[in-house]
Coordinates of C-alpha atoms in Angstrom, one line a residue:
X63 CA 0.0 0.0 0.0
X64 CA 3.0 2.3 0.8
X65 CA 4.3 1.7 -2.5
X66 CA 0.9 2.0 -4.3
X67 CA 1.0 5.4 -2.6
X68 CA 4.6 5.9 -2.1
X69 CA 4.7 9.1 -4.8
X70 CA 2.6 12.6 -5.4
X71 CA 1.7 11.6 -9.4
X72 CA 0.2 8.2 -7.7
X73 CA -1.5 10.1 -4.5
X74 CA -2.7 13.1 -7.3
X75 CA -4.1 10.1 -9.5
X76 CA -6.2 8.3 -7.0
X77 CA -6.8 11.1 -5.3
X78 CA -8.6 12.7 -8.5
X79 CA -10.2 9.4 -9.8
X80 CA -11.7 9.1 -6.4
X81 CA -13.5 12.5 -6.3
X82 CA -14.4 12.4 -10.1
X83 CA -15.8 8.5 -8.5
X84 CA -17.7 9.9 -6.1
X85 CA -19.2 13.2 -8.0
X86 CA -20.2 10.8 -10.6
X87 CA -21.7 8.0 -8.3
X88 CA -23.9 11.1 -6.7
X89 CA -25.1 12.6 -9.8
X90 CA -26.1 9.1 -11.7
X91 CA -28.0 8.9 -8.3
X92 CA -29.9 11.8 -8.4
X93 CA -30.1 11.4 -12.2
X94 CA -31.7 7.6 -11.4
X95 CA -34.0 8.7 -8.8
X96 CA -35.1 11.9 -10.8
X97 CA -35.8 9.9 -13.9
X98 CA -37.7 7.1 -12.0
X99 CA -39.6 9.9 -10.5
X100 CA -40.8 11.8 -13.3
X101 CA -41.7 9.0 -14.7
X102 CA -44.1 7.7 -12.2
X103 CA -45.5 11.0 -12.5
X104 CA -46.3 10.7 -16.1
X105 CA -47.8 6.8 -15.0
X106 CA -49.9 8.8 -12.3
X107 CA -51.2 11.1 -14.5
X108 CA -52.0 9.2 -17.2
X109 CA -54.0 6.5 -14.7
X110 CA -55.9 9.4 -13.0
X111 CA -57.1 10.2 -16.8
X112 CA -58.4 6.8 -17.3
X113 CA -59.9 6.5 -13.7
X114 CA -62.1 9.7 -14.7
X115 CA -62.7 8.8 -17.7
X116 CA -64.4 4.9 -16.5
X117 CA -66.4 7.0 -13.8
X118 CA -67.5 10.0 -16.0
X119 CA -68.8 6.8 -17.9
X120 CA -70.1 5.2 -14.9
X121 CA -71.9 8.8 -13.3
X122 CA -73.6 9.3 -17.4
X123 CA -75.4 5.9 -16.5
X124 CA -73.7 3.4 -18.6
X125 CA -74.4 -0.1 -17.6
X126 CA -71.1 -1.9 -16.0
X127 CA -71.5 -4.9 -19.0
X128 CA -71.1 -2.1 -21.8
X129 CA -68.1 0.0 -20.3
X130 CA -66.0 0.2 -23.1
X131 CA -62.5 -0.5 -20.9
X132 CA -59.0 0.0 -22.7
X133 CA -56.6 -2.8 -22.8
X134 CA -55.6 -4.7 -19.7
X135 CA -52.1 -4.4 -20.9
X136 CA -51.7 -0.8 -20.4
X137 CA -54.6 0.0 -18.3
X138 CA -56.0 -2.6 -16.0
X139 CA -59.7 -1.8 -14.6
X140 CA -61.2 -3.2 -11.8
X141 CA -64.8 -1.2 -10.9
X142 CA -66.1 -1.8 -6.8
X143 CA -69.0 -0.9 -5.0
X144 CA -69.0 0.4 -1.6
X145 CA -68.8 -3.2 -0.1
X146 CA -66.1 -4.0 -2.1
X147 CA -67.7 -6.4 -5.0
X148 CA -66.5 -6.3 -8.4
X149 CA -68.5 -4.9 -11.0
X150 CA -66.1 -4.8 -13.5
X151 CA -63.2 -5.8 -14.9
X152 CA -60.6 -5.2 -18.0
X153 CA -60.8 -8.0 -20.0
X154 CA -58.0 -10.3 -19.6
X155 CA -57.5 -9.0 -16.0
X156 CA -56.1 -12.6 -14.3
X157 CA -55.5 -11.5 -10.8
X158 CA -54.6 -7.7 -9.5
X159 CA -52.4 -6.4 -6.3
X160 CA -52.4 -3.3 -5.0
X161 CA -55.6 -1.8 -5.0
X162 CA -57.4 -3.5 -1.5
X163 CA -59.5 -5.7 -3.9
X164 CA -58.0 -8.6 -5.2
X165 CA -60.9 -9.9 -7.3
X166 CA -61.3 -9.9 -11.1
X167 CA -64.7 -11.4 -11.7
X168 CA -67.7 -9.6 -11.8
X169 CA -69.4 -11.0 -8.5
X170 CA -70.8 -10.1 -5.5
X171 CA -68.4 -9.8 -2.5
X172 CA -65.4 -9.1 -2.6
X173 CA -62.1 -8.0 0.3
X174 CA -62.4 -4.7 2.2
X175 CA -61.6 -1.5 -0.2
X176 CA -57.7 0.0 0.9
X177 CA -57.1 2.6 3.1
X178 CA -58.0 6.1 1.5
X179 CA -58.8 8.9 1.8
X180 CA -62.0 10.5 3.8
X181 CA -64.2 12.2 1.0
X182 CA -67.8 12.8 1.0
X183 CA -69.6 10.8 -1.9
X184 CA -70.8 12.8 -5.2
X185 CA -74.5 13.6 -5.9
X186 CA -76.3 11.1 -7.8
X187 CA -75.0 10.8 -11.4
X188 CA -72.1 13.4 -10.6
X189 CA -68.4 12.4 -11.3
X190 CA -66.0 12.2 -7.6
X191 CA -62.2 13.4 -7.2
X192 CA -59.4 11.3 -7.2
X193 CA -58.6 9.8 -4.0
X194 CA -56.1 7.6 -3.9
X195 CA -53.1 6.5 -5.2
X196 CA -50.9 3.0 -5.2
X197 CA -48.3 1.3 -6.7
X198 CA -49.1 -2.6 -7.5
X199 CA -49.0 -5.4 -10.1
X200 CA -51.4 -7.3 -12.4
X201 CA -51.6 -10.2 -14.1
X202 CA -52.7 -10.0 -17.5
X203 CA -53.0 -13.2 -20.0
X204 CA -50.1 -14.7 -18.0
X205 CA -47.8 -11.9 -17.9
X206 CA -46.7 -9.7 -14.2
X207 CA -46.4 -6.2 -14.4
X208 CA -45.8 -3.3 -12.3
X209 CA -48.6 -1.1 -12.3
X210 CA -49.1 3.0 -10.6
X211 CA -53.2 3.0 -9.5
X212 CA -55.3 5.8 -8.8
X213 CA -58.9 5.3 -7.5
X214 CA -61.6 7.8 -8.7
X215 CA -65.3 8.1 -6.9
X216 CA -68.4 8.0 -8.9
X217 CA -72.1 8.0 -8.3
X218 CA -74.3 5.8 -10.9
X219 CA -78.0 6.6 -11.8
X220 CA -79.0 4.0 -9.4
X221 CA -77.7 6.8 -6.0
X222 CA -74.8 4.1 -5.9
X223 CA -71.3 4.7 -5.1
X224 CA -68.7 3.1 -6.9
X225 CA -64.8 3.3 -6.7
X226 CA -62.9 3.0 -10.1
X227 CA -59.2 1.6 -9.9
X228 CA -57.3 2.3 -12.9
X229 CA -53.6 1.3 -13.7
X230 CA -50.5 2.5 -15.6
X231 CA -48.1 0.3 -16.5
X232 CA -44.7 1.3 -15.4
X233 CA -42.5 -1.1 -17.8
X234 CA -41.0 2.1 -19.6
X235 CA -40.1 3.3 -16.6
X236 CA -38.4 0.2 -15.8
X237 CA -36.6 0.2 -19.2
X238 CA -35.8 3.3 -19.0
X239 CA -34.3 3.2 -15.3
X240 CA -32.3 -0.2 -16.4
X241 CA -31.3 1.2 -19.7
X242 CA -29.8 5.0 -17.7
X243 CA -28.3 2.1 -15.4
X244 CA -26.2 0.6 -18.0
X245 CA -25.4 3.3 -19.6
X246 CA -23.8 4.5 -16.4
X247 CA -21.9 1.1 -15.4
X248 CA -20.4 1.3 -18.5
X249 CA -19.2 4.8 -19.2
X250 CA -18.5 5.8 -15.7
X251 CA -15.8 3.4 -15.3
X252 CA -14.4 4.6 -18.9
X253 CA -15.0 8.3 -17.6
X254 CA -12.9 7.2 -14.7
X255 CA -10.2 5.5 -16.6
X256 CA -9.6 8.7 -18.8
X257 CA -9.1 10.9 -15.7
X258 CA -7.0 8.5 -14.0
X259 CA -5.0 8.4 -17.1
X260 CA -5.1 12.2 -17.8
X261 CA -4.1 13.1 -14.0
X262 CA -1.9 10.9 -14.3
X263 CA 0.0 12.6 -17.5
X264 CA -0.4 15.9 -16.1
X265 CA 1.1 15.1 -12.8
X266 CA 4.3 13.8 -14.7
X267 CA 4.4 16.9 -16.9
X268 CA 4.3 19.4 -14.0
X269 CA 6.4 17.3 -11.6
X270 CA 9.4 16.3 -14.3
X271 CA 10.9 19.9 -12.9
X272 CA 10.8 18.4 -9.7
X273 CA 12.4 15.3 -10.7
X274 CA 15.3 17.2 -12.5
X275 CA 15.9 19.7 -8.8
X276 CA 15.9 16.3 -7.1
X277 CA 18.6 14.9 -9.7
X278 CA 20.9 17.5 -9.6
X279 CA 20.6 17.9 -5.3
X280 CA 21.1 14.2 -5.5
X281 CA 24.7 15.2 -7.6
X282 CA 25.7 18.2 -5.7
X283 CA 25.4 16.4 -2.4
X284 CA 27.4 13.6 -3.8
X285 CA 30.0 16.0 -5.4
X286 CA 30.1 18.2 -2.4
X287 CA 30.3 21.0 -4.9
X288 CA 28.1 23.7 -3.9
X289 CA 28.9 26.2 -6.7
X290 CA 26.2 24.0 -8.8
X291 CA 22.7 25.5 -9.2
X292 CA 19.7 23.2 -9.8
X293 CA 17.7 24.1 -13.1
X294 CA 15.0 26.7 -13.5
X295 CA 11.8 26.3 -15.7
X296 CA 10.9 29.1 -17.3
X297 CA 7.2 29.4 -15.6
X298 CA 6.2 31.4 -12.8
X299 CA 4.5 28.6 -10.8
X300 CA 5.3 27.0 -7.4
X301 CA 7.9 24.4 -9.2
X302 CA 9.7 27.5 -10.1
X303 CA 9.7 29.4 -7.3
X304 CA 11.0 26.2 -5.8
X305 CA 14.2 26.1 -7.6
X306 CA 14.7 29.7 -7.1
X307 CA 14.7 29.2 -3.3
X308 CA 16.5 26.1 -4.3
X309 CA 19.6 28.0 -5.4
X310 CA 19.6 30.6 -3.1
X311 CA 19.3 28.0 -0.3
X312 CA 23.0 26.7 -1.8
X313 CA 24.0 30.1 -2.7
X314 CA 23.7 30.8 0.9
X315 CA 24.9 27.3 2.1
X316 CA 28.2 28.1 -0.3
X317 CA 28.6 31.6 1.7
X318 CA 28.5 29.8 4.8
X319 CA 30.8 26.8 4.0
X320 CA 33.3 29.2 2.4
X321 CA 33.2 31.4 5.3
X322 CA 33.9 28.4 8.2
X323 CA 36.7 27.3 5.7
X324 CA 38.1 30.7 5.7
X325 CA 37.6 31.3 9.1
X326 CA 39.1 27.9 10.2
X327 CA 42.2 28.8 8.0
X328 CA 42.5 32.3 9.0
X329 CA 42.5 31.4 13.1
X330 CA 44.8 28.6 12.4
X331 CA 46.9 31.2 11.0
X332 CA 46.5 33.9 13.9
X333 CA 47.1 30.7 16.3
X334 CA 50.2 29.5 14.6
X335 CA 52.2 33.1 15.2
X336 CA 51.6 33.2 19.1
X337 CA 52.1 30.0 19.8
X338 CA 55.4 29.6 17.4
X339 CA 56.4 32.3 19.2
X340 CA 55.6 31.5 22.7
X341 CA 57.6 28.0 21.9
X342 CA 60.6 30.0 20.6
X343 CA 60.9 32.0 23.9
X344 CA 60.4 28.8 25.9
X345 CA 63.1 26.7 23.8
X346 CA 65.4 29.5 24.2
X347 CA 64.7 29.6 27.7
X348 CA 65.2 25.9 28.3
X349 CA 69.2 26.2 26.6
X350 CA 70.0 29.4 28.0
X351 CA 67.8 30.2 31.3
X352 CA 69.2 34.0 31.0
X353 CA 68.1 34.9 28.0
X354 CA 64.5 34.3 29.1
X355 CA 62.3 37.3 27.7
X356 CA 59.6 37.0 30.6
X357 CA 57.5 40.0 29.6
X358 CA 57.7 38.7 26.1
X359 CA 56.1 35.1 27.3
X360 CA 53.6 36.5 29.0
X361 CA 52.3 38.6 26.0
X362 CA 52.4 36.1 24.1
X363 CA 50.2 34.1 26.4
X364 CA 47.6 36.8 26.8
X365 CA 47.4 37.3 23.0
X366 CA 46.7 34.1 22.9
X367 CA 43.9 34.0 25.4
X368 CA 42.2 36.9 24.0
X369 CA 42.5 35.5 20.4
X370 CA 40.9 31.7 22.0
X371 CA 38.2 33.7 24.1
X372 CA 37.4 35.8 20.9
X373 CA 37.0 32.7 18.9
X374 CA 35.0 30.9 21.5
X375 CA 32.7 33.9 21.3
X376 CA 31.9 34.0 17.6
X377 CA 31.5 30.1 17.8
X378 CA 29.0 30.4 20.4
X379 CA 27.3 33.4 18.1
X380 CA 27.6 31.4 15.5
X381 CA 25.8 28.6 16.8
X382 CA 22.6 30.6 17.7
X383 CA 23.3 31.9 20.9
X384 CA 20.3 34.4 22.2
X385 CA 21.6 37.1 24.4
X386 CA 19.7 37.1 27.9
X387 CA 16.8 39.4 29.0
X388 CA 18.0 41.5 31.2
X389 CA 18.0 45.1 31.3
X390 CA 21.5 47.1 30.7
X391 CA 21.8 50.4 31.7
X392 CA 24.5 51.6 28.4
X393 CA 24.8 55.1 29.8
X394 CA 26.6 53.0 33.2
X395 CA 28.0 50.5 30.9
X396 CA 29.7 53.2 29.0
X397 CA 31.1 54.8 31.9
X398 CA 31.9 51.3 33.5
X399 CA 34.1 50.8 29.9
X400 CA 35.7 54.1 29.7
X401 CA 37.1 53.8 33.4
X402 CA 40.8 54.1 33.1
X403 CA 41.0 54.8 29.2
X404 CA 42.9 58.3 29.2
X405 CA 41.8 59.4 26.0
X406 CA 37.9 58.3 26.6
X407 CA 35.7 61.2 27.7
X408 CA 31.7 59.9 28.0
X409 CA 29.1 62.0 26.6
X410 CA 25.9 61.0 27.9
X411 CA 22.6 63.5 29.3
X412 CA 20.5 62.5 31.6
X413 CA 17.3 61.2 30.0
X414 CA 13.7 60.3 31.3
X415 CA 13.6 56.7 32.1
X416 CA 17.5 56.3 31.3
X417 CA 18.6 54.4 28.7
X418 CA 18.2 51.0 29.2
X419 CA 18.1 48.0 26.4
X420 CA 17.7 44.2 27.4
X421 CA 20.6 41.7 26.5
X422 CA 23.2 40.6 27.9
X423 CA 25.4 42.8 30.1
X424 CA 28.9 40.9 29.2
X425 CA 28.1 41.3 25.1
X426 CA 27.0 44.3 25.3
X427 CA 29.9 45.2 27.2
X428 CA 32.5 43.6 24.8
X429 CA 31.2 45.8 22.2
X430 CA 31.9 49.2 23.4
X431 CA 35.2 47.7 25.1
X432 CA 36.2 46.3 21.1
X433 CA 34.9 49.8 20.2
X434 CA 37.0 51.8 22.4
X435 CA 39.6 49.8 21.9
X436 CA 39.9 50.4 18.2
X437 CA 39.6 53.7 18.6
X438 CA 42.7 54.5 21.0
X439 CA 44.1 52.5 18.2
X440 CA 43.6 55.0 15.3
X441 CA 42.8 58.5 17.7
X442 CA 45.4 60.7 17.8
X443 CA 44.7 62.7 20.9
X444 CA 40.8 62.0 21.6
X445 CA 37.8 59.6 22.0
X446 CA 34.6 60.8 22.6
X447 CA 31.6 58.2 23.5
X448 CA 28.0 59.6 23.6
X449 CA 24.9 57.8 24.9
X450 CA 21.4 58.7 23.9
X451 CA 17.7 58.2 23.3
X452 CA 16.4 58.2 19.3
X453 CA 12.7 58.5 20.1
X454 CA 11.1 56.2 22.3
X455 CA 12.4 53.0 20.4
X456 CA 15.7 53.0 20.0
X457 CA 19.1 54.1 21.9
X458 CA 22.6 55.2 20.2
X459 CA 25.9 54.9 21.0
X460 CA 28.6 56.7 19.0
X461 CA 31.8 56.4 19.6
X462 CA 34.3 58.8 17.4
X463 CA 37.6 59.5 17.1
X464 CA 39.9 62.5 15.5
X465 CA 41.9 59.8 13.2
X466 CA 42.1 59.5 10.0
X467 CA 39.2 57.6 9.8
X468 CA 38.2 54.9 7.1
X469 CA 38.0 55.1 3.7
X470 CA 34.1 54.9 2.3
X471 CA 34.9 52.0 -0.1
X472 CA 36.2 49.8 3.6
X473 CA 33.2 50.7 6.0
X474 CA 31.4 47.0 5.3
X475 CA 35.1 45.5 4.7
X476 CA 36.0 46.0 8.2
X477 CA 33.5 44.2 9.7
X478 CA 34.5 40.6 8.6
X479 CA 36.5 38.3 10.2
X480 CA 40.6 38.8 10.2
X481 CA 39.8 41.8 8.0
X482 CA 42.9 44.5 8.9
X483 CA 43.1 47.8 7.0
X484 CA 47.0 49.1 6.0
X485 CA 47.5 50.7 8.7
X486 CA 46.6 47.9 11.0
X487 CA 48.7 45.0 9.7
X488 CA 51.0 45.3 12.8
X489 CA 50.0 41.8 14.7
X490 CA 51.9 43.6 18.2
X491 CA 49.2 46.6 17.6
X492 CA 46.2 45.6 15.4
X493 CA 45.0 42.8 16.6
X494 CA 43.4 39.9 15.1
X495 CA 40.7 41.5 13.1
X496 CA 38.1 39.8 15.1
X497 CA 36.8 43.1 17.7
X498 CA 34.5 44.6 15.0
X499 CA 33.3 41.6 13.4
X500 CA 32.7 40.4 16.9
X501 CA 30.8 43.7 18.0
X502 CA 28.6 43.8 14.9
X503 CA 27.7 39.9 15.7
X504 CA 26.3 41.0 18.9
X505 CA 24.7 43.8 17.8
X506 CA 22.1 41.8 15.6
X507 CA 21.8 39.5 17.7
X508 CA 20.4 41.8 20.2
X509 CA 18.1 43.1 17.2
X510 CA 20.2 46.2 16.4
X511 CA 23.0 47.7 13.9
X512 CA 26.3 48.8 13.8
X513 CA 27.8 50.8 11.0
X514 CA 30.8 53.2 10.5
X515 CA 30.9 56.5 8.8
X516 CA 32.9 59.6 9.1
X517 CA 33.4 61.7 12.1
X518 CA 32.9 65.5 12.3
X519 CA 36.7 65.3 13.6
X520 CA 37.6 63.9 10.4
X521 CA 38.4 60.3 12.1
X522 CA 36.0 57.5 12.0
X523 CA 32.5 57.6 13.9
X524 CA 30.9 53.9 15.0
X525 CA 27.2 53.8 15.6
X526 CA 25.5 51.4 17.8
X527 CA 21.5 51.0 17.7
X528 CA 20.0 49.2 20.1
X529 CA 16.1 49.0 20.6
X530 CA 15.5 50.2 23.9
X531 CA 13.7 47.7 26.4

């Protein structure tokens, strides 16, 4: 069964052929029972015209041996008095169901008249209403059929009240019925067939894109090449916008892959120097115990702990890491970060409510600290760090120096990993290239920007939005 319906061409199919099944089983239905219905309306109508016609007969005074009665084959007669005797009979009449009185020969007595209808009984020689109708059979010269009855009431010259029964033969009705019914159970599982097989067709056409974006995953996966694109169909459908999302999915993916590959190289690479160097110290150290450049070790060793904390940060970042709800005061973070810097002055006014935004205190604090810190790097006699409120959504910290600030075409450059501009190639004074690809990290993930732009000074200006809590 999980095979039968193992794909979305087979699920499409019987899912199709199945409604078009059960639309088609409901309208033969209603066409059947419409049909059968109409005509038993025609077989009504055309006994109540023969039942009024016998007793118009019967209320002019005609004698019940001269009634000229039609045909027992279409239209059985049987004529009963109050008491239920037969007075007449359609000629050929064998035996009759149906109508209360089962007798067919003219006699006296006779079996109690069906349940009917109270009416009061017409005037002398006047003609009564129909009423009562039945469904029964007849036999007539040997052959059963189906018959609709209607009774009509008549009064003879005699003041006597007699009952006419008069039948319609419902064998077109039958044939008709049967004949709708075959042609039914034989085109409806032909209809059926040709939408199974046309749904079926269909379904390939439209899904033979899909089929293709599945192949070509299938290769890239195998090939670990991610600079492959699956194919795009030329429509503007879902299957399309599929492969579009397809290939931006990988596009992405490619980003991503090359970035971890670059980033794995480059901290190798920023590992290798400390460490190399930390060993060459050491070695020395070992062969000739004076010539041990303490202060050297030791900077060596911190470098190195800053560069492993930094990269444990952006792993953790990387990894989804949401910053914690608490609310940070920046204006006392700001203060807390310049403490000690001697070229740091903090420019923040008092505002209503303060400026608080919810994070976490620590990564919110390593941000202005890798802020400041670039900025002693490049000032040349000043860094100014002002806090404030941008409405009542966001908060803003600048932090500028009088530098020589950078160049337009390296403000998004200097936010990736390892990036260092010229002037900060020295490893002993700029760094690792990780603080402001670190800060901005933390900045979205506490929902907020950070950009660089030029300073009124003439050095470089950073600006931290935060929303505030």
């Amino acid at each position: 069964m999980r095979r039968l319906f193992g794909s979305v061409r087979a699920r499409a199919t019987w899912g199709a052929t199945l409604v078009v099944a059960v639309a088609l089983i409901a309208a033969g239905a209603a066409v059947l029972l419409s049909l059968r219905g109409n005509l038993e309306g025609r077989a009504d109508s055309e006994a109540d015209g023969v039942a009024r016609q016998i007793a118009s007969r019967v209320a002019a005074g005609t004698p019940y041996a001269d009634l000229d009665l039609p045909d027992a084959d279409d239209n059985p007669v049987q004529v009963v008095d109050e008491d239920g005797r037969v007075l007449a009979v359609s000629e050929g009449l064998e035996a009759i169901s149906g109508t209360g009185v089962p007798g067919v020969t003219p006699v006296r007595g006779g079996a109690p008249e069906p349940e009917e209808d109270e009416e009061e009984s017409p005037e002398p020689g006047e003609l009564g209403d129909i009423v009562w109708h039945g469904q029964g059979t007849a036999t007539v010269e040997g052959e059963r059929g189906t018959y609709r009855f209607a009774a009509a009431e008549a009064t003879d010259g005699r003041d006597e009240s007699v009952r006419v029964y008069a039948g319609a033969s419902l064998a077109a009705q039958q044939d008709a019925v049967r004949t709708a019914a075959g042609v039914m159970l034989i085109g409806f599982p032909l209809l059926l067939a040709v939408v199974g097989s046309v749904t079926w067709l269909v379904t390939r056409r439209a899904l033979r894109p899909v089929e293709g974006i599945r192949r070509e995953m299938a290769e890239i996966t195998a090939s670990e090449d991610l600079s492959r694109r699956v194919p795009e169909p030329g429509t503007h459908d879902e299957i399309a916008r599929l492969a579009r999302t397809t290939n931006e999915t990988l596009a992405a993916l490619e980003t991503s892959v090359e970035r971890q590959r670059r980033f794995v190289a480059d901290a190798s690479h920023e590992l290798r120097s400390p460490i190399a160097s930390l060993r060459t110290q050491l070695e020395v150290a070992a062969a000739h115990p004076g010539l041990l450049d303490l202060d050297g070790a030791v900077e060596d060793t911190v470098r190195l702990q800053r560069l492993a904390a930094d990269l444990l940060l952006l792993a953790r970042l990387d990894a989804g890491e949401r910053p914690a709800g608490t609310r940070v005061d920046l204006v006392a973070l700001a203060r807390e970060e310049a403490a000690g810097r001697a070229l740091v002055t903090v420019d923040a006014e008092p505002a209503e409510g303060g400026v608080e935004v919810a994070g976490s205190r620590g990564q919110l604090g390593r941000v202005l600290a890798n802020l400041l810190d670039n900025a002693e790097r490049h000032a040349r006699s000043s860094v100014t760090v002002s806090v404030r409120r941008d409405g009542d959504r966001a908060a803003v910290v600048r932090v500028a120096d009088d530098g020589n600030g950078v160049p337009e075409g390296d403000r998004e450059r200097i936010f990736e990993r390892f990036v260092r501009l010229d002037d900060a190639r020295s490893r002993d004074e700029g760094g690792a290239g990780l603080g402001l690809a670190i800060a901005r990290d933390v900045a979205v993930r506490h929902g907020g920007t950070l950009t660089a732009r030029g300073a009124p000074a003439g050095g470089a200006l950073f600006e931290l939005r935060l929303p505030l809590a």
